């Protein structure tokens, strides 16, 4: 079985995006929150599209 390093890297990006969202909420910064949410959505869209 071949290990998919690319998939692992995208899952790690997703985890990082979640930490960015939590950090922006704790900081109370709406611009940071908006950027973090866009990053999170982009990671999810990429992972969903990758399955097809």
Short mmCIF file of N, CA and C in Angstrom, two decimals:
data_model
loop_
_atom_site.label_atom_id
_atom_site.label_comp_id
_atom_site.label_asym_id
_atom_site.label_seq_id
_atom_site.Cartn_x
_atom_site.Cartn_y
_atom_site.Cartn_z
N UNK A 1 0.85 -1.18 0.00
CA UNK A 1 0.00 0.00 0.00
C UNK A 1 0.89 1.25 0.00
N UNK A 2 0.59 2.17 -0.89
CA UNK A 2 1.38 3.39 -1.04
C UNK A 2 0.84 4.47 -0.10
N UNK A 3 1.74 5.10 0.62
CA UNK A 3 1.35 6.17 1.54
C UNK A 3 1.18 7.46 0.76
N UNK A 4 0.07 8.13 0.95
CA UNK A 4 -0.24 9.36 0.22
C UNK A 4 0.20 10.58 1.03
N UNK A 5 1.41 11.04 0.75
CA UNK A 5 1.95 12.20 1.46
C UNK A 5 1.17 13.48 1.16
N UNK A 6 0.68 13.59 -0.06
CA UNK A 6 -0.07 14.79 -0.42
C UNK A 6 -1.36 14.88 0.39
N UNK A 7 -2.06 13.77 0.54
CA UNK A 7 -3.29 13.78 1.33
C UNK A 7 -3.00 14.13 2.78
N UNK A 8 -1.93 13.57 3.33
CA UNK A 8 -1.55 13.89 4.70
C UNK A 8 -1.28 15.38 4.86
N UNK A 9 -0.59 15.96 3.90
CA UNK A 9 -0.28 17.39 4.00
C UNK A 9 -1.55 18.23 3.97
N UNK A 10 -2.54 17.84 3.17
CA UNK A 10 -3.79 18.60 3.14
C UNK A 10 -4.59 18.43 4.41
N UNK A 11 -4.56 17.24 5.01
CA UNK A 11 -5.23 17.05 6.30
C UNK A 11 -4.55 17.88 7.38
N UNK A 12 -3.24 18.00 7.32
CA UNK A 12 -2.53 18.84 8.29
C UNK A 12 -2.87 20.32 8.07
N UNK A 13 -3.02 20.74 6.81
CA UNK A 13 -3.47 22.10 6.52
C UNK A 13 -4.84 22.33 7.14
N UNK A 14 -5.71 21.34 7.06
CA UNK A 14 -7.05 21.46 7.63
C UNK A 14 -6.98 21.64 9.14
N UNK A 15 -6.14 20.88 9.80
CA UNK A 15 -5.96 21.01 11.25
C UNK A 15 -5.43 22.40 11.59
N UNK A 16 -4.46 22.87 10.82
CA UNK A 16 -3.91 24.22 11.04
C UNK A 16 -4.99 25.28 10.87
N UNK A 17 -5.84 25.11 9.86
CA UNK A 17 -6.92 26.07 9.64
C UNK A 17 -7.85 26.12 10.84
N UNK A 18 -8.13 24.97 11.43
CA UNK A 18 -8.99 24.94 12.62
C UNK A 18 -8.33 25.69 13.78
N UNK A 19 -7.02 25.51 13.94
CA UNK A 19 -6.32 26.25 15.00
C UNK A 19 -6.34 27.75 14.72
N UNK A 20 -6.21 28.15 13.45
CA UNK A 20 -6.28 29.56 13.10
C UNK A 20 -7.66 30.13 13.43
N UNK A 21 -8.71 29.38 13.15
CA UNK A 21 -10.07 29.84 13.45
C UNK A 21 -10.23 30.03 14.96
N UNK A 22 -9.79 29.05 15.73
CA UNK A 22 -9.89 29.15 17.20
C UNK A 22 -9.07 30.34 17.71
N UNK A 23 -7.87 30.51 17.18
CA UNK A 23 -7.02 31.63 17.60
C UNK A 23 -7.64 32.98 17.27
N UNK A 24 -8.27 33.08 16.11
CA UNK A 24 -8.88 34.35 15.72
C UNK A 24 -10.11 34.65 16.57
N UNK A 25 -10.85 33.62 16.95
CA UNK A 25 -12.00 33.83 17.84
C UNK A 25 -11.52 34.30 19.20
N UNK A 26 -10.49 33.66 19.71
CA UNK A 26 -9.95 34.05 21.02
C UNK A 26 -9.37 35.46 20.99
N UNK A 27 -8.79 35.86 19.85
CA UNK A 27 -8.20 37.19 19.73
C UNK A 27 -9.27 38.25 19.47
N UNK A 28 -10.44 37.82 19.00
CA UNK A 28 -11.52 38.77 18.71
C UNK A 28 -11.25 39.60 17.48
N UNK A 29 -10.50 39.05 16.53
CA UNK A 29 -10.14 39.79 15.32
C UNK A 29 -10.99 39.30 14.14
N UNK A 30 -11.94 40.12 13.67
CA UNK A 30 -12.83 39.67 12.59
C UNK A 30 -12.11 39.47 11.25
N UNK A 31 -11.08 40.23 10.97
CA UNK A 31 -10.34 40.06 9.71
C UNK A 31 -9.59 38.73 9.74
N UNK A 32 -8.94 38.45 10.85
CA UNK A 32 -8.23 37.18 11.03
C UNK A 32 -9.22 36.01 10.95
N UNK A 33 -10.40 36.17 11.54
CA UNK A 33 -11.42 35.13 11.49
C UNK A 33 -11.88 34.89 10.06
N UNK A 34 -12.11 35.96 9.31
CA UNK A 34 -12.54 35.81 7.92
C UNK A 34 -11.50 35.08 7.07
N UNK A 35 -10.25 35.47 7.23
CA UNK A 35 -9.18 34.80 6.48
C UNK A 35 -9.02 33.35 6.89
N UNK A 36 -9.16 33.08 8.17
CA UNK A 36 -9.05 31.71 8.67
C UNK A 36 -10.18 30.84 8.15
N UNK A 37 -11.38 31.40 8.10
CA UNK A 37 -12.53 30.65 7.59
C UNK A 37 -12.37 30.36 6.10
N UNK A 38 -11.86 31.34 5.35
CA UNK A 38 -11.62 31.11 3.92
C UNK A 38 -10.58 30.00 3.72
N UNK A 39 -9.53 30.02 4.52
CA UNK A 39 -8.51 28.99 4.44
C UNK A 39 -9.10 27.62 4.78
N UNK A 40 -9.94 27.55 5.81
CA UNK A 40 -10.59 26.30 6.20
C UNK A 40 -11.48 25.78 5.08
N UNK A 41 -12.30 26.65 4.51
CA UNK A 41 -13.20 26.25 3.42
C UNK A 41 -12.40 25.79 2.21
N UNK A 42 -11.33 26.49 1.88
CA UNK A 42 -10.50 26.10 0.73
C UNK A 42 -9.90 24.71 0.94
N UNK A 43 -9.46 24.41 2.14
CA UNK A 43 -8.91 23.07 2.43
C UNK A 43 -9.99 22.00 2.28
N UNK A 44 -11.17 22.27 2.80
CA UNK A 44 -12.27 21.30 2.70
C UNK A 44 -12.66 21.09 1.25
N UNK A 45 -12.79 22.16 0.48
CA UNK A 45 -13.16 22.05 -0.93
C UNK A 45 -12.13 21.22 -1.69
N UNK A 46 -10.86 21.46 -1.41
CA UNK A 46 -9.81 20.70 -2.09
C UNK A 46 -9.90 19.22 -1.73
N UNK A 47 -10.08 18.91 -0.44
CA UNK A 47 -10.14 17.51 -0.02
C UNK A 47 -11.36 16.80 -0.59
N UNK A 48 -12.49 17.48 -0.67
CA UNK A 48 -13.70 16.88 -1.25
C UNK A 48 -13.49 16.64 -2.74
N UNK A 49 -12.92 17.61 -3.44
CA UNK A 49 -12.67 17.45 -4.87
C UNK A 49 -11.63 16.39 -5.17
N UNK A 50 -10.75 16.15 -4.25
CA UNK A 50 -9.68 15.17 -4.44
C UNK A 50 -10.23 13.74 -4.43
N UNK A 51 -11.34 13.52 -3.77
CA UNK A 51 -11.93 12.19 -3.68
C UNK A 51 -12.58 11.76 -4.99
N UNK A 52 -12.88 12.69 -5.85
CA UNK A 52 -13.60 12.36 -7.10
C UNK A 52 -12.66 11.86 -8.14
#
